Coordinates of C-alpha atoms in Angstrom, one line a residue:
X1 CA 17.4 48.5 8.7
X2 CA 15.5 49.8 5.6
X3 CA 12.2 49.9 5.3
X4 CA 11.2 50.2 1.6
X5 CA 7.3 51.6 0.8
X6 CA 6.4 50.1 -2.8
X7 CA 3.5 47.9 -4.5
X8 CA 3.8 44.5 -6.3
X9 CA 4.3 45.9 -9.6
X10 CA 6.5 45.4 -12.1
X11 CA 7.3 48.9 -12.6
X12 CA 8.5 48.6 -8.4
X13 CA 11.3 45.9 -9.5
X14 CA 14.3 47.6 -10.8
X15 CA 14.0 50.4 -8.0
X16 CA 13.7 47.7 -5.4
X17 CA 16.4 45.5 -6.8
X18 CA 19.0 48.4 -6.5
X19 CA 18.6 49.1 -2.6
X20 CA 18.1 45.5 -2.2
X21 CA 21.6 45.0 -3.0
X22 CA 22.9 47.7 -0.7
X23 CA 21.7 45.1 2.0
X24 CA 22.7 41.5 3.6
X25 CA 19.2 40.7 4.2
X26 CA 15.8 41.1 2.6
X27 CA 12.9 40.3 4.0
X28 CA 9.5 40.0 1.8
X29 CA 6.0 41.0 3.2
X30 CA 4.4 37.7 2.8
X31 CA 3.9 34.0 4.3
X32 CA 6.2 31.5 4.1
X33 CA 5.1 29.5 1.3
X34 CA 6.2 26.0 0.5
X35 CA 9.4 25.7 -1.6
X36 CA 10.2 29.1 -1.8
X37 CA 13.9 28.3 -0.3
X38 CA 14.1 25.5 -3.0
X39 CA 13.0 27.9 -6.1
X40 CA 15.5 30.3 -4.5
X41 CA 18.4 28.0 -4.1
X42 CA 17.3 27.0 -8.2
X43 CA 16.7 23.5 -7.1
X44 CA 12.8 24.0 -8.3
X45 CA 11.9 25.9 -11.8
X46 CA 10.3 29.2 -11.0
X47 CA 7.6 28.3 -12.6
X48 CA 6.9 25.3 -10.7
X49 CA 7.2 27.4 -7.8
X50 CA 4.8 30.2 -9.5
X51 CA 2.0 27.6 -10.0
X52 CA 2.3 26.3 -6.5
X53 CA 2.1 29.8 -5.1
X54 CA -1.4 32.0 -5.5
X55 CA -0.1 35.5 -6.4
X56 CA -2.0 38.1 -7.4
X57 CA 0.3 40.0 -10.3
X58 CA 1.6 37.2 -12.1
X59 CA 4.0 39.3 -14.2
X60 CA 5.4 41.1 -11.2
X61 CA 5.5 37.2 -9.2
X62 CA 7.6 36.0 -11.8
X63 CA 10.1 38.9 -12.6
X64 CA 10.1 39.2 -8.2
X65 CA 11.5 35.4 -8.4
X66 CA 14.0 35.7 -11.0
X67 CA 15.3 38.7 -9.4
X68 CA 15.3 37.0 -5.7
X69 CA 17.1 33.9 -6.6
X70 CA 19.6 35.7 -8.3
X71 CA 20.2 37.9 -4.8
X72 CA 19.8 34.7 -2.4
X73 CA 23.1 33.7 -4.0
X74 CA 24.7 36.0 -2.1
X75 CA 22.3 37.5 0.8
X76 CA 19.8 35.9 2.5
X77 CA 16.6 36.2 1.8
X78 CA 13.2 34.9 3.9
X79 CA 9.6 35.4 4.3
X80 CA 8.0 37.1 7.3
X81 CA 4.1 37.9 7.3
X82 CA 3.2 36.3 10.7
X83 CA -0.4 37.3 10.8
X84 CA -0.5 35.3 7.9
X85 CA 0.9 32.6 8.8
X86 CA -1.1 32.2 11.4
X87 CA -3.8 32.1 9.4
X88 CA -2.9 29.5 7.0
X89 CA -2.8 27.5 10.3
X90 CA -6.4 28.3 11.2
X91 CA -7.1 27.0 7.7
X92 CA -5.9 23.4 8.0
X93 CA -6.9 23.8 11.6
X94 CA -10.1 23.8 9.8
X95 CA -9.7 21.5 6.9
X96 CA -9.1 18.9 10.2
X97 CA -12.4 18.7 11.1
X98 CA -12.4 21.3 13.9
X99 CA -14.2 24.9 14.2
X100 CA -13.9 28.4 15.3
X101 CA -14.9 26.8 18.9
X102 CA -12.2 24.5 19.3
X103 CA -9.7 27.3 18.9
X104 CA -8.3 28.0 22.4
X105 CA -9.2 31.3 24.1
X106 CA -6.9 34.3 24.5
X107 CA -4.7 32.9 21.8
X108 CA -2.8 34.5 18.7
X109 CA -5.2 31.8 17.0
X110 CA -8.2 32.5 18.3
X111 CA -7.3 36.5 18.1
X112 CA -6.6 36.4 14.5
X113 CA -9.6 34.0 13.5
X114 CA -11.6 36.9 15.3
X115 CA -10.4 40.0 13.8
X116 CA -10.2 38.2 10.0
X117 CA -14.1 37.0 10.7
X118 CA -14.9 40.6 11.1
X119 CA -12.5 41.7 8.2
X120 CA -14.5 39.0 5.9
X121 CA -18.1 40.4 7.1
X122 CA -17.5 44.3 6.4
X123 CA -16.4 43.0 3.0
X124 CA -18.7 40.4 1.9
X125 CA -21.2 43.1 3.3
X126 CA -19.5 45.9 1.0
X127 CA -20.3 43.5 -2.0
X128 CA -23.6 42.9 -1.0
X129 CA -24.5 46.4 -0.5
X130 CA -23.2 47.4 -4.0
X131 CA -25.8 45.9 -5.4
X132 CA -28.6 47.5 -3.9
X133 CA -27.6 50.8 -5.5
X134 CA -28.2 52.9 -2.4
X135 CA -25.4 55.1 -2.4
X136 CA -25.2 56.3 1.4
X137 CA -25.4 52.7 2.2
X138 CA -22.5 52.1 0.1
X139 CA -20.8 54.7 1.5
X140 CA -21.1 53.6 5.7
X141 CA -20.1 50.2 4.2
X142 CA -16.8 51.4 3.1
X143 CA -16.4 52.9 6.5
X144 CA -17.1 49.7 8.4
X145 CA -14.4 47.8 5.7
X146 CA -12.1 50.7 6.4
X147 CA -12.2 50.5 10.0
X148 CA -11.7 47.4 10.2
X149 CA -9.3 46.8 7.8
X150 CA -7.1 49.4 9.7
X151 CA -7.5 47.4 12.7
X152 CA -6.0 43.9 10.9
X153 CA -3.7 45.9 9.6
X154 CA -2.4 47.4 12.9
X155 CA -2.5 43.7 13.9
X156 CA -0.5 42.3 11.4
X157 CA 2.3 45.7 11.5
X158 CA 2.8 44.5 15.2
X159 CA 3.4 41.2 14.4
X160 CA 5.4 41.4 11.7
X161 CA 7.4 44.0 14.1
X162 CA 7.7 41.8 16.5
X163 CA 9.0 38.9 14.1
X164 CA 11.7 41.3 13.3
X165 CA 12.7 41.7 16.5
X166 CA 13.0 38.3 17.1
X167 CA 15.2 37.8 13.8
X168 CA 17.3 40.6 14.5
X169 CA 18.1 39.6 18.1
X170 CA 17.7 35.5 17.8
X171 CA 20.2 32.5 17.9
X172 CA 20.7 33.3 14.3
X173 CA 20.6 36.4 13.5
X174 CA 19.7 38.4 10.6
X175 CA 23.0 40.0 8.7
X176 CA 23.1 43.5 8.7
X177 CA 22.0 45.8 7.1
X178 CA 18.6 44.6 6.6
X179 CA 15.9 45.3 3.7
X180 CA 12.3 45.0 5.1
X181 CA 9.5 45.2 1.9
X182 CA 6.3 46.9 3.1
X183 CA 2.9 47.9 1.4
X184 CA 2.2 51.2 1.1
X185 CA 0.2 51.8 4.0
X186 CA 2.1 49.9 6.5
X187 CA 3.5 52.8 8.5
X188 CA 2.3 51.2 11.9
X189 CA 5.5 48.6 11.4
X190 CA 7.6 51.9 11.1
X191 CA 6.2 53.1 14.1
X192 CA 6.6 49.2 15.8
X193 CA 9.8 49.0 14.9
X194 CA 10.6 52.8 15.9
X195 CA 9.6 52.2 19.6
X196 CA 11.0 48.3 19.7
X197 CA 14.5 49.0 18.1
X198 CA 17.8 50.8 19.2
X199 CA 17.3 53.3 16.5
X200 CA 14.8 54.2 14.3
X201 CA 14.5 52.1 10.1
X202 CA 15.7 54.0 7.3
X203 CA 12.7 54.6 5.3
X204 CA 12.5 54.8 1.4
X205 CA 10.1 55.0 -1.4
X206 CA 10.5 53.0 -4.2
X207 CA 8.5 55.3 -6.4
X208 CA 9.3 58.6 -4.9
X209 CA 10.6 60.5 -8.1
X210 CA 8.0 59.5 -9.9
X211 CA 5.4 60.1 -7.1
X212 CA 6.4 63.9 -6.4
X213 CA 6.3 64.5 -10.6
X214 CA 2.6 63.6 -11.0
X215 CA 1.2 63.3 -7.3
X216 CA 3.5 66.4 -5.5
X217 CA 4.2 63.7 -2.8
X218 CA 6.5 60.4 -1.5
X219 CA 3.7 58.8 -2.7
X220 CA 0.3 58.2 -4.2
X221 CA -2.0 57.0 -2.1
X222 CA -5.9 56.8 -3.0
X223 CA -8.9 58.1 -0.5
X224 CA -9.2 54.7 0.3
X225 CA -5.8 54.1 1.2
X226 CA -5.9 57.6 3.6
X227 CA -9.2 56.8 4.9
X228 CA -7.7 53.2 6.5
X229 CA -5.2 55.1 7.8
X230 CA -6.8 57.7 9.6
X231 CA -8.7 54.9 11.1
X232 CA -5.6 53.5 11.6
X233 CA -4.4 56.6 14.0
X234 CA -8.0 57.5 14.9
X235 CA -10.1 54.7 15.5
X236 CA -12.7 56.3 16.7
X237 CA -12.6 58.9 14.2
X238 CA -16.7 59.8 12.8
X239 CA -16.1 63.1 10.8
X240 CA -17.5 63.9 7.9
X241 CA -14.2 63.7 6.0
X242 CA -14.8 59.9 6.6
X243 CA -17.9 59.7 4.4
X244 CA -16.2 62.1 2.1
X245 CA -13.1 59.7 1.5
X246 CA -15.4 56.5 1.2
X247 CA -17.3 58.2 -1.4
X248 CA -14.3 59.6 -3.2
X249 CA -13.1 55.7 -2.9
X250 CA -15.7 54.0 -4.8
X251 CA -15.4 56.3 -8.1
X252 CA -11.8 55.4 -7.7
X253 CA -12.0 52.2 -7.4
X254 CA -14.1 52.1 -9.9
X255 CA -12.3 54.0 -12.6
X256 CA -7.8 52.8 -12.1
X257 CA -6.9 49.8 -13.7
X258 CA -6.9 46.7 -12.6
X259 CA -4.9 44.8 -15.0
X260 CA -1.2 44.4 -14.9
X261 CA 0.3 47.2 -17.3
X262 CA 4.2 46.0 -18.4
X263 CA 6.2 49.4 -18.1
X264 CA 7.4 50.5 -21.3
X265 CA 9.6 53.0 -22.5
X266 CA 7.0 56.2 -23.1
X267 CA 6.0 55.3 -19.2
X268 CA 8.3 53.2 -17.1
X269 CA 6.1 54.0 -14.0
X270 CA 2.4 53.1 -15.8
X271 CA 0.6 51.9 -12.5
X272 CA 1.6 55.3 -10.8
X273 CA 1.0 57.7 -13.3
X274 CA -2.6 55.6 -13.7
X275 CA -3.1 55.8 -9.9
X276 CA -2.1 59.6 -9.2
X277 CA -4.6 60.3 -12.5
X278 CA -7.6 58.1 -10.7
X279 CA -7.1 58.9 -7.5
X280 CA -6.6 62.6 -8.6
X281 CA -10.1 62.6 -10.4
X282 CA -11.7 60.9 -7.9
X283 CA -10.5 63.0 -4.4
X284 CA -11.5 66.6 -6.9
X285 CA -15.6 65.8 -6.1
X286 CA -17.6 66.6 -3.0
X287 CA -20.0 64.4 -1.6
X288 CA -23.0 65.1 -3.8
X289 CA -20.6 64.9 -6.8
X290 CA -19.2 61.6 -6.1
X291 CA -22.7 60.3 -5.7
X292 CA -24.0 61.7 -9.1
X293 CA -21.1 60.1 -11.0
X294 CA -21.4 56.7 -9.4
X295 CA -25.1 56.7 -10.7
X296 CA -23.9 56.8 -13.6
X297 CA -20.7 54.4 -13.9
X298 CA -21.6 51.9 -11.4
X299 CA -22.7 49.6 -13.8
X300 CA -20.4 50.6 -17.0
X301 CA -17.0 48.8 -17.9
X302 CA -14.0 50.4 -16.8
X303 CA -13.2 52.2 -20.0
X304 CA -15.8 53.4 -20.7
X305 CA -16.1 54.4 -16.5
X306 CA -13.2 56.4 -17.0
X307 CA -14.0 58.5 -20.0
X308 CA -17.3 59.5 -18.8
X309 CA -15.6 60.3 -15.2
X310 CA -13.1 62.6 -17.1
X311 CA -15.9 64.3 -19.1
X312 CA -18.1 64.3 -15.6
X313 CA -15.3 66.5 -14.1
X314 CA -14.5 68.9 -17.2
X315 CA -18.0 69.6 -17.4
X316 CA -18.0 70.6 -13.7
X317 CA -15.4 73.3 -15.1
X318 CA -12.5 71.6 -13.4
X319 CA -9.1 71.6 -14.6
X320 CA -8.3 69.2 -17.3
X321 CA -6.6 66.5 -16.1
X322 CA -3.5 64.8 -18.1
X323 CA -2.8 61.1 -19.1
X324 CA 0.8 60.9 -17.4

């Protein structure tokens, strides 16, 4: 088994349809979704499919499809995002008439429908509290997203582990070896899957070479992204590095783009370069320095939030930093 790190960007594709092909089986980090097995098997126009399907990145969804149904032809390819799944059940449980009450106790269900209620309070309250403009309350709602966004995703990492498992081991089993697509701060399911199987995944990183040019690491991950997963080791964990790492997170998020950015030939990697430059600006300010800046970007488009966030840190005498 491989485990491959990546995002859902277009740039991601090539790199994950090379070691996809080194396997018999990939399996996709996300919920079964209806004719997905017909659009593979060409029996439904991707775009039908597409327009049936709410993805986030259309230009990635699309180029993602092409790519998998020519694969399936020759490996199978499936689904597998449990917690998910469960989920879209809770919905049309809902849509049925019935409530959070009617859900039975001490089931996957009703555990689920408990731990997402939570996830959807910590955010709708992050949104709420952004507009107050009170910065340190800003910052303790990131925490309390953070915290508990690192408890669904433990969650979800053991069930999708689990589902593995159970597809590795069933009355059909997967063929080996197996490609498993995971986001890039799912290393619970390595650790799941570490403990559960004979021998620990293969891991990769889809973006490595380009990560280690511009971020000196595997990877690029934000301060949000490392302040989930310390919560994700440390639940507990109520350091000032926490409220340091939530602050850093809201310049950042404030500052990468959001758009999809087709790869081109001047930058084949544009959402990595963009996120190591962001995330690089962003983790260079203190505490104080982070609230100063959001003051004064909180409210101003993102282009314009990123040029006076690059002047911001030059005029703090900081090293330049480059436009990969």
């Amino acid at each position: 088994m491989t485990i491959a790190y990546s995002t859902h960007r277009p740039e991601t594709l090539s790199r994950a349809s090379l070691l996809m092909r080194e396997h018999a089986s990939i399996v996709l980090e996300e919920p079964e979704t209806p004719g997905f097995h017909a659009m593979l098997r060409g029996e439904m126009d991707i775009e039908e499919y597409l327009l049936a399907t709410e993805y986030e990145y259309p230009a990635f969804a699309e180029r993602a499809a092409a790519m998998l149904q020519e694969l399936a032809a020759t490996r199978r390819v499936i689904q597998l995002d449990p917690y998910m799944d469960v989920l879209v059940s809770i919905h049309e449980f809902f849509t049925d008439g019935f409530g959070p009450a009617d859900l039975e106790p001490d089931t996957v269900q009703a555990v689920v429908y408990d731990v997402e209620h939570r996830w959807t309070t910590a955010l709708l309250n992050y949104y709420e509290t952004s507009g107050t403009r009170s910065f340190d309350d800003l910052v303790h709602a990131v925490i309390a997203f953070a915290r508990v966004d690192a408890e669904r995703g433990r969650m979800r990492d053991a069930m999708r582990a689990r589902g593995l498992l159970g597809l590795m081991h069933g009355d059909d089993p997967l063929p080996r070896p197996v490609y498993v697509e995971a986001g890039s701060i799912h290393f619970h399911l390595l650790n799941q899957l570490s403990r559960l199987l004979d021998s620990p995944p293969r891991v990769a990183y889809l973006m490595e070479d380009v990560s280690r040019r511009v971020w000196g690491r595997r990877q690029v991950l934000g301060p949000g992204d490392v302040l989930t997963m310390l919560f994700t080791y440390f639940p507990q964990y109520d350091k000032p590095r926490a409220a340091l790492l939530a602050a850093q997170s809201l310049i950042h998020v404030k500052i990468q783009q959001k758009e999809e950015i087709v790869e081109e030939l001047e930058n084949p990697a544009p959402h990595t370069c963009d996120e190591a430059w962001s995330a690089g600006l962003a983790m260079a300010l203190n505490h104080e320095e982070c609230r100063e800046l959001y003051e004064r970007i909180s409210r101003l488009p993102t282009p314009h939030a990123r040029r006076l966030a690059e002047k911001y840190l030059n005029h703090l005498g900081r090293l330049p930093l480059r436009h990969f």
